[in-house]
Coordinates of C-alpha atoms and ligand atoms in Angstrom, one line a residue:
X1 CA 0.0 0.0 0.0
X2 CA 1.4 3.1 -1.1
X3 CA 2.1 6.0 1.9
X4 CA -0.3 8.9 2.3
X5 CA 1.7 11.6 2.0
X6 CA -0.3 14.3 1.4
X7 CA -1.1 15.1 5.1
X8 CA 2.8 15.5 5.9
X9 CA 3.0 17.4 2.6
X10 CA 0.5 19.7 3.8
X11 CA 2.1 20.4 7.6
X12 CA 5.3 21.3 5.5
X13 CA 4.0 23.7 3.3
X14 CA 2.5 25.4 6.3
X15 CA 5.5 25.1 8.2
X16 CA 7.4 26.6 5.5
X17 CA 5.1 29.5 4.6
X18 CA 5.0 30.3 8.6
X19 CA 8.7 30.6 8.1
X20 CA 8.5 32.8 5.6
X21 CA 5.7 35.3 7.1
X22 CA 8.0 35.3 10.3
X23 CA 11.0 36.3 8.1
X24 CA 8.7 39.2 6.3
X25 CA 8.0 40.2 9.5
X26 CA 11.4 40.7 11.2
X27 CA 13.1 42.3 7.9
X28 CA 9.8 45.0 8.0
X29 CA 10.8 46.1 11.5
X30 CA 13.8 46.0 10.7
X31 CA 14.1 48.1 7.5
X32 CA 11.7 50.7 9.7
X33 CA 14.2 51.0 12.3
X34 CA 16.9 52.9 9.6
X35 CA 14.0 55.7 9.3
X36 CA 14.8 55.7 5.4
X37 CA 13.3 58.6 4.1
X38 CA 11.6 57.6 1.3
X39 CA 9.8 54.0 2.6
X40 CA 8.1 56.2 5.3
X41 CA 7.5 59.6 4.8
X42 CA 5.3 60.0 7.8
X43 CA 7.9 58.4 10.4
X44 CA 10.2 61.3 9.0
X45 CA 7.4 64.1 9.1
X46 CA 6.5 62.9 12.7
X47 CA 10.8 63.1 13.2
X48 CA 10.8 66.7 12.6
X49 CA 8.3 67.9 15.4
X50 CA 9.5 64.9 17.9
X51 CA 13.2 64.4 19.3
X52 CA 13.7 60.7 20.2
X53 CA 13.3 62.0 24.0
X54 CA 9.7 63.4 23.0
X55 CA 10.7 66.9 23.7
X56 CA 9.6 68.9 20.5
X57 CA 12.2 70.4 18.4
X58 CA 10.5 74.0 19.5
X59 CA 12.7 73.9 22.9
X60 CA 15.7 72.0 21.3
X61 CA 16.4 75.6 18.6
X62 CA 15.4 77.7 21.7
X63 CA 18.0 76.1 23.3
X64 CA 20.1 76.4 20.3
X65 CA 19.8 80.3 20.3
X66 CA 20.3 80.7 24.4
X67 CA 23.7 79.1 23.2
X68 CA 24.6 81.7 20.6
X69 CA 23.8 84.5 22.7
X70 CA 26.0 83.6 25.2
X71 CA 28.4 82.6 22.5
X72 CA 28.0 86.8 21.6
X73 CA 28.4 87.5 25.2
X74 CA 32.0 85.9 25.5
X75 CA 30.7 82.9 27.7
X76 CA 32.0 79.6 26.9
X77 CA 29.5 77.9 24.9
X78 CA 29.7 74.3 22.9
X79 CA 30.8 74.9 19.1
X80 CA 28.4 71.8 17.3
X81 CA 28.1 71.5 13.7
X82 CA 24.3 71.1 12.4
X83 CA 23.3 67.4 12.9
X84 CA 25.7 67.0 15.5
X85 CA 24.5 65.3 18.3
X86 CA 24.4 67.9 20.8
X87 CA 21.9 69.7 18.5
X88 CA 19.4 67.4 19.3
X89 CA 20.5 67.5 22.7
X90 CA 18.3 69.4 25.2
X91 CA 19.9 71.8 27.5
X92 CA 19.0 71.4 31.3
X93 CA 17.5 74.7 32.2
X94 CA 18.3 76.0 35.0
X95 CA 15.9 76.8 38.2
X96 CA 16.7 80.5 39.5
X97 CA 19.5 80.6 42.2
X98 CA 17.9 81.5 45.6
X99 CA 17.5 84.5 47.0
X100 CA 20.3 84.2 49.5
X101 CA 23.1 82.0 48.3
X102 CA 24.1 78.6 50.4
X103 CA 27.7 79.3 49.6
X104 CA 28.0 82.4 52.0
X105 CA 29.9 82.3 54.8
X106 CA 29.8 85.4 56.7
X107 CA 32.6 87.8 58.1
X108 CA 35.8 87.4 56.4
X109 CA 39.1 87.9 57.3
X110 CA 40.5 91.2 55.2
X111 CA 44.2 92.1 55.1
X112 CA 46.5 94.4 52.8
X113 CA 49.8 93.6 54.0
X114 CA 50.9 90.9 51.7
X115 CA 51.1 91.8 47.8
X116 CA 49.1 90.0 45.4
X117 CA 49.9 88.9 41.6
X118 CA 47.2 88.9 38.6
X119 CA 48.3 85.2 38.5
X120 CA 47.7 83.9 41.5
X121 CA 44.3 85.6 41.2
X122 CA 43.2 83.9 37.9
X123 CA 44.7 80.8 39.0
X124 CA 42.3 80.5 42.0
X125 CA 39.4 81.5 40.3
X126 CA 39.2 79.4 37.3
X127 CA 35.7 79.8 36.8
X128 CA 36.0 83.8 35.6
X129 CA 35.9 84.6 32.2
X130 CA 37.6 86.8 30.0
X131 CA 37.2 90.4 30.9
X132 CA 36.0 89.2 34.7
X133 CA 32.7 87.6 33.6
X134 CA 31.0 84.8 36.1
X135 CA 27.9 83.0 35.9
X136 CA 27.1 80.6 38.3
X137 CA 26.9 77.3 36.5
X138 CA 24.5 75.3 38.7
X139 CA 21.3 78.0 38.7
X140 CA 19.9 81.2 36.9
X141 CA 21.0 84.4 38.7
X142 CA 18.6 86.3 39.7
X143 CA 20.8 89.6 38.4
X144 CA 22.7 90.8 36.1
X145 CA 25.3 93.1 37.4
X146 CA 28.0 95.6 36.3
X147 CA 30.3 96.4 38.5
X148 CA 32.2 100.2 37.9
X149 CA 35.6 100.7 39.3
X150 CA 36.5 104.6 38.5
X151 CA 40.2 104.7 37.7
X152 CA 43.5 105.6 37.8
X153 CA 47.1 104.6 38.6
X154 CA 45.9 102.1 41.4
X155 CA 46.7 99.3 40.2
X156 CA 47.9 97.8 43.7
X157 CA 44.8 98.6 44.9
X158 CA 43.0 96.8 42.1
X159 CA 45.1 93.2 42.7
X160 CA 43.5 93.6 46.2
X161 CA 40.6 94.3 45.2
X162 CA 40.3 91.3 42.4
X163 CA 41.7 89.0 45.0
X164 CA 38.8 89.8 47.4
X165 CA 36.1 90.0 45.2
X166 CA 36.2 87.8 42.9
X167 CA 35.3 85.1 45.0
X168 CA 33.1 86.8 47.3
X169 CA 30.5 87.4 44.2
X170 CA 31.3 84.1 43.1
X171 CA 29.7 82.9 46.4
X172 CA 26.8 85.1 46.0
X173 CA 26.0 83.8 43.2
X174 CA 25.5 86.6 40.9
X175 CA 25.8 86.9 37.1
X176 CA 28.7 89.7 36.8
X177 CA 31.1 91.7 34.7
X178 CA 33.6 93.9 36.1
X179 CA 34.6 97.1 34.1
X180 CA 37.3 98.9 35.4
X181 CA 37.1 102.9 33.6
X182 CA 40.5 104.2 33.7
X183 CA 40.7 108.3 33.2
X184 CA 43.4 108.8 30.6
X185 CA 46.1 111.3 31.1
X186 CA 46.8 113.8 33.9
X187 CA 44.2 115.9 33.9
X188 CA 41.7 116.1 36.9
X189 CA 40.2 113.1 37.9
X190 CA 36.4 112.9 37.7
X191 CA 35.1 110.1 39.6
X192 CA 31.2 110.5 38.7
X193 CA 31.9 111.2 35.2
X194 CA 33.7 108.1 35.1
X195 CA 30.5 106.2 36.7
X196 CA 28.6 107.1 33.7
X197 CA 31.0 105.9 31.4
X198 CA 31.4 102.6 32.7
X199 CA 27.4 102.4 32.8
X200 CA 27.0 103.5 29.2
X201 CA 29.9 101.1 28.2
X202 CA 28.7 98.4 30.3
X203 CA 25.8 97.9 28.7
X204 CA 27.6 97.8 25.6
X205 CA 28.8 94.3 26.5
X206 CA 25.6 92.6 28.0
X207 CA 21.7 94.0 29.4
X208 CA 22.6 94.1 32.5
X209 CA 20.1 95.3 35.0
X210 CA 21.8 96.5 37.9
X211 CA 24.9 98.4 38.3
X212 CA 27.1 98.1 41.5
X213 CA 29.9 101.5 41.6
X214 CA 32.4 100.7 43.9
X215 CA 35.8 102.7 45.0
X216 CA 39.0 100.5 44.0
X217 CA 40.3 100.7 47.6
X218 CA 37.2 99.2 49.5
X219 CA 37.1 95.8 50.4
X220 CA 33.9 94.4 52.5
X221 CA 34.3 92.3 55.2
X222 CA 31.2 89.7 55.2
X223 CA 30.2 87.9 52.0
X224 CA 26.6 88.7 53.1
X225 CA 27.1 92.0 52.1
X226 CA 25.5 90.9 48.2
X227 CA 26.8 93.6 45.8
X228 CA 23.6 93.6 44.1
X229 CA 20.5 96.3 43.8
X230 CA 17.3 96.4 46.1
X231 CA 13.7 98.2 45.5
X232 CA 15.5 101.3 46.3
X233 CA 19.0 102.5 46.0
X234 CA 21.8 100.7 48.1
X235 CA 24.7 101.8 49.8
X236 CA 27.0 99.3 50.5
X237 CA 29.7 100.7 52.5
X238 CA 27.7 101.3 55.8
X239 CA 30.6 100.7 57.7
X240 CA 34.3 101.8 56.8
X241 CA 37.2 101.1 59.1
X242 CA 38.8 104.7 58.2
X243 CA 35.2 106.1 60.3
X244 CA 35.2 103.4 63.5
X245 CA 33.2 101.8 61.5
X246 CA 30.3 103.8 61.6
X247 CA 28.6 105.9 59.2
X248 CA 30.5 109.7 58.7
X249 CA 26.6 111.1 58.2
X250 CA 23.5 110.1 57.4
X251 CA 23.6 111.0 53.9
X252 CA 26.8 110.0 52.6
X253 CA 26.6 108.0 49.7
X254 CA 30.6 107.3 49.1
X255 CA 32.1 104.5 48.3
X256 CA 30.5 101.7 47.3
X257 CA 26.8 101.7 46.1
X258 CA 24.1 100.0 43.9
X259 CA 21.2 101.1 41.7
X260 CA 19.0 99.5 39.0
X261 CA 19.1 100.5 36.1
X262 CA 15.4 102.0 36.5
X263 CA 16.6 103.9 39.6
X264 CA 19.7 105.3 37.5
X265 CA 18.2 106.6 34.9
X266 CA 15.4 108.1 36.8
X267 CA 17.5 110.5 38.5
X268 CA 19.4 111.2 34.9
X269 CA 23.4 109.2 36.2
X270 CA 25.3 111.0 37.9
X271 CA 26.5 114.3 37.3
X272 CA 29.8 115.1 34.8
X273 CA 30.9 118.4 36.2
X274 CA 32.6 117.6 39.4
X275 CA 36.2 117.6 39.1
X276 CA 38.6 116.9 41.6
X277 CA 37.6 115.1 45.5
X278 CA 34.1 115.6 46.9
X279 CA 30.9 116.4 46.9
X280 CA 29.6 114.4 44.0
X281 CA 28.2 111.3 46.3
X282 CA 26.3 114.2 48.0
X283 CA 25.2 115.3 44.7
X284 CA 23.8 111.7 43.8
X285 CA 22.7 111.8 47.4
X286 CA 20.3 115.1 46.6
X287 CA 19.3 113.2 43.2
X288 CA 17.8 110.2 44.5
X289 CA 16.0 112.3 47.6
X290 CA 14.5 114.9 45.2
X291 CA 12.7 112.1 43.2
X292 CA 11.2 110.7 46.3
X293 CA 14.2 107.6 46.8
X294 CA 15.4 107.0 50.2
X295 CA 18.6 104.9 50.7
X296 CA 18.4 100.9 51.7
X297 CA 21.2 99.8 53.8
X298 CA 22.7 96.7 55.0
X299 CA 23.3 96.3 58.7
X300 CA 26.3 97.9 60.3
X301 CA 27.6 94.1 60.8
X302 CA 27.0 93.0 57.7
X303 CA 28.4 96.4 56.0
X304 CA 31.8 96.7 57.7
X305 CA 35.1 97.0 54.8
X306 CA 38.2 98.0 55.0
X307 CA 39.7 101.2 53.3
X308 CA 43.0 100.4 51.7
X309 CA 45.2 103.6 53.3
X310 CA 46.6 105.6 51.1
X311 CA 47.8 109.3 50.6
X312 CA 46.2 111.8 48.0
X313 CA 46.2 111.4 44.7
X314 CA 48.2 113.7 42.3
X315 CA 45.4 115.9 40.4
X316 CA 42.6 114.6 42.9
X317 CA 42.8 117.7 45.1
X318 CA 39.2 119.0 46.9
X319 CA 37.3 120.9 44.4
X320 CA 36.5 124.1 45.9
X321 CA 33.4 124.5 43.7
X322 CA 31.7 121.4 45.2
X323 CA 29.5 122.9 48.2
X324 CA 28.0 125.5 45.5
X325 CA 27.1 122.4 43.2
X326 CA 25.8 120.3 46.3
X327 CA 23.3 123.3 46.8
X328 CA 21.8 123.3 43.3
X329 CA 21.4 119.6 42.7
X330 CA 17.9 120.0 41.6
X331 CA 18.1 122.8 39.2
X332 CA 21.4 121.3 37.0
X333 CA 20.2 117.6 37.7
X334 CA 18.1 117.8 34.6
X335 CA 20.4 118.9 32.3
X336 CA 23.6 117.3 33.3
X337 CA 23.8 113.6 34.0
X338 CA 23.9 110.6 31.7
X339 CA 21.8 112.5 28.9
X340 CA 24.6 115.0 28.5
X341 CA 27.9 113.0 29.1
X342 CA 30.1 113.0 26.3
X343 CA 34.0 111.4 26.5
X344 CA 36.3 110.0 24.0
X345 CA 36.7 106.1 24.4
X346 CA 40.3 105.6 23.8
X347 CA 40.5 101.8 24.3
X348 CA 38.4 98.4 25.6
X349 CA 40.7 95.8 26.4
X350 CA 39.6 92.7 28.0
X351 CA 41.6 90.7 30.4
X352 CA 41.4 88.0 32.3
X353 CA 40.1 89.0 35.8
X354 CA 38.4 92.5 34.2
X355 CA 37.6 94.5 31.5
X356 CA 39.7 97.6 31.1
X357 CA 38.2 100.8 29.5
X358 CA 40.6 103.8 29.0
X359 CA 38.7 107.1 28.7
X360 CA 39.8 111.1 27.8
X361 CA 36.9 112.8 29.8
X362 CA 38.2 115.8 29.2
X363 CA 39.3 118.8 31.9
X364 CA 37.4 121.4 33.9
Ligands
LIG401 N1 40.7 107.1 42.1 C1 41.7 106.6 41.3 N2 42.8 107.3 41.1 C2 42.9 108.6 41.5 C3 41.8 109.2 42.2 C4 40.8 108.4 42.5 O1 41.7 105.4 40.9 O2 43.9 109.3 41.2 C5 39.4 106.3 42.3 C6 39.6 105.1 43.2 O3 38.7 104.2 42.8 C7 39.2 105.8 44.5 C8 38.1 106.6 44.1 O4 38.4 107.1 42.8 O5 39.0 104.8 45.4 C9 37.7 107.7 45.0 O6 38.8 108.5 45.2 P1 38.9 109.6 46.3 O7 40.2 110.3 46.3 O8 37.7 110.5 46.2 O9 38.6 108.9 47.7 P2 39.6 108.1 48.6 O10 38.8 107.7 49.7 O11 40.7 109.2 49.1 O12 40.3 107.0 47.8 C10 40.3 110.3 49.7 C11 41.5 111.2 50.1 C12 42.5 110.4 50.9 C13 43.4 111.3 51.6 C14 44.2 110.5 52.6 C15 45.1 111.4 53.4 N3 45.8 110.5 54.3
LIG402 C1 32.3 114.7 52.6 C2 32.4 114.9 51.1 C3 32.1 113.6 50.4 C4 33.1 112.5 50.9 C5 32.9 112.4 52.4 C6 33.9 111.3 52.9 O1 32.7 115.8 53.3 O2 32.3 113.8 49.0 O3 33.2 113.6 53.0 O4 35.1 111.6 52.4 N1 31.5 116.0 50.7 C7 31.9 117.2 50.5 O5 33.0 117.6 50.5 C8 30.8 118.2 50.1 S1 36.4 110.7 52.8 O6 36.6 110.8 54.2 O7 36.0 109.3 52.4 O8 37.5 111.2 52.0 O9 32.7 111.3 50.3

């Protein structure tokens, strides 16, 4: 009796075709995980809106442009070609920094008796940029701040200054630039005038949104002391060593202060016609109280700094004129302040713990 076959026959043609269905199968996913163009337009379509990590691409060229601004503002920023990998990367965005920084640690011991080199300086704080720019890496600051030095042949007292600083607004956690206007020549020196400069030229650099002005020989004392700007005008320097620590009068504005940029330009800057020492902190003092300011102040604890000693400067002698000008704040402050300053900018140069601006303002 011949053998039947045809039921055997039958299994292996099924097995066979199952075989084949299952290979179909595995070279279909297969060929759809390369994402060829062509074969499936709508995976590609659906590629353009969707990053693999399901963020849409909307935030990824946001992120793209945060990078080039930065990249414009000097900060470091990743170079990526397009289709590199990082484009598609999102960047972490940062929460705001709080409003007092963890990394404080109060009083702080301040002394001027051993020198200080630019080197040593940059090589403990690695994290400035060129032309003395910081931003604190782990959060958003919650300013922007430029920080005015008026200038000139101090440069001993600026290495102090740099060595001090530096890390104290590193720990409070601001977002900072330091711009250090230098008066060229030998003419009179004009502190206020040189205020104004360095806020006209800061902005130049970055929008910054608050503007510390501090002496180059004052150094505070307590990294709570935030050089930053408050709902009304600050002065920082509550508490110098050179007055016991105490405050010469209630109205002196010397020294080291802060203002937005709201509160500057509501009282016009500062004036540009006070040349040689004195009077013109008074004279911002009568700006700010004649548009209805009053002056915010940290606590004498928290304010004390040391004054670096040091004899008068050559062409820095007391301008006789100043206690006339002091009494007729209000009727020149309109016409003379930032909207009238005018100075030839001889030079920007920026280096690595500051950015160095060399001015003619001109003479009496
Ligand atoms: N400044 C200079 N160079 C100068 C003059 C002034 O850099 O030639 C700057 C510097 O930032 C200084 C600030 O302007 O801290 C204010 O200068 P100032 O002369 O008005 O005030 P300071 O407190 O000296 O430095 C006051 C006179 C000190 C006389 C001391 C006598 N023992
Ligand atoms: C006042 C000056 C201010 C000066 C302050 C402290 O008398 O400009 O002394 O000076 N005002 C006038 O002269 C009208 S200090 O001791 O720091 O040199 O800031």
């Amino acid at each position: 009796m011949p053998a039947d076959f045809s039921l055997l026959h039958r299994i292996c043609k099924l097995v066979v075709l199952l075989c084949f269905f299952h290979i179909a199968v595995t070279v279909f996913f297969y060929v759809r995980s390369f994402d060829i163009p062509l074969a499936f337009p709508h995976k590609r379509q659906s590629h353009n809106n969707t990053t693999q990590s399901g963020l849409d691409t909307h935030t990824v060229s946001t992120s793209r442009t945060e990078w080039n601004t930065q990249n414009e503002e000097g900060t470091a920023a990743p170079q990526s070609e397009p289709g590199q990998k990082s484009v598609t990367e999102p960047r972490k965005s940062l929460e705001k920094c709080p409003e007092t920084s963890p990394l404080l640690v109060g009083p702080l011991r301040v002394e001027f008796n051993n020198p200080v080199s630019l080197e040593q300086i940059k090589d403990e704080n690695p994290n400035v940029q060129l032309g003395g720019r910081f931003k604190p890496k782990d959060c958003e600051a919650l300013q922007k701040v430029a920080i005015i030095i008026p200038f000139r042949k101090r440069d001993e007292h600026l290495k102090f200054w740099l060595y001090y600083l530096h890390p104290i607004l590193q720990r409070q956690q601001l977002e900072y630039g330091v711009y250090v206007i230098n008066q060229d020549g030998d003419e009179t020196f004009n502190r206020a005038k040189l205020l104004n400069v360095g806020y006209q030229e800061s902005l130049k650099d970055k929008d910054y949104n608050c503007f510390v002005f501090s002496d180059v020989d004052l150094i505070p004392m307590d990294d709570r002391n935030t050089y930053k700007c408050f709902s009304q005008p600050r002065h920082l320097s509550v508490s110098m060593d050179k007055f016991g620590f105490r405050l010469p009068y209630n109205q002196y504005f010397g020294g080291v202060s802060s203002m937005s940029k709201g509160q500057y330009l509501k009282i016009n800057g500062f004036p540009n016609n006070y040349w040689g020492w004195g009077g013109e902190d008074d004279d911002i003092y009568n700006r700010l109280a004649s548009k209805g300011m009053t002056i915010s102040r940290p606590s004498g604890d928290i304010g004390k700094c040391r004054m670096i000693r040091h004899n008068r400067d050559k062409q820095n002698d007391p301008n006789p004129q100043r206690f006339d000008r002091i009494a007729h704040t209000k009727e020149t402050m309109n016409k003379d302040g930032i909207n009238s300053l005018s100075y030839k900018l001889m030079s920007v140069e920026k280096l690595d713990l500051f950015t160095k601006i060399t001015v003619d303002v001109g003479k009496p």
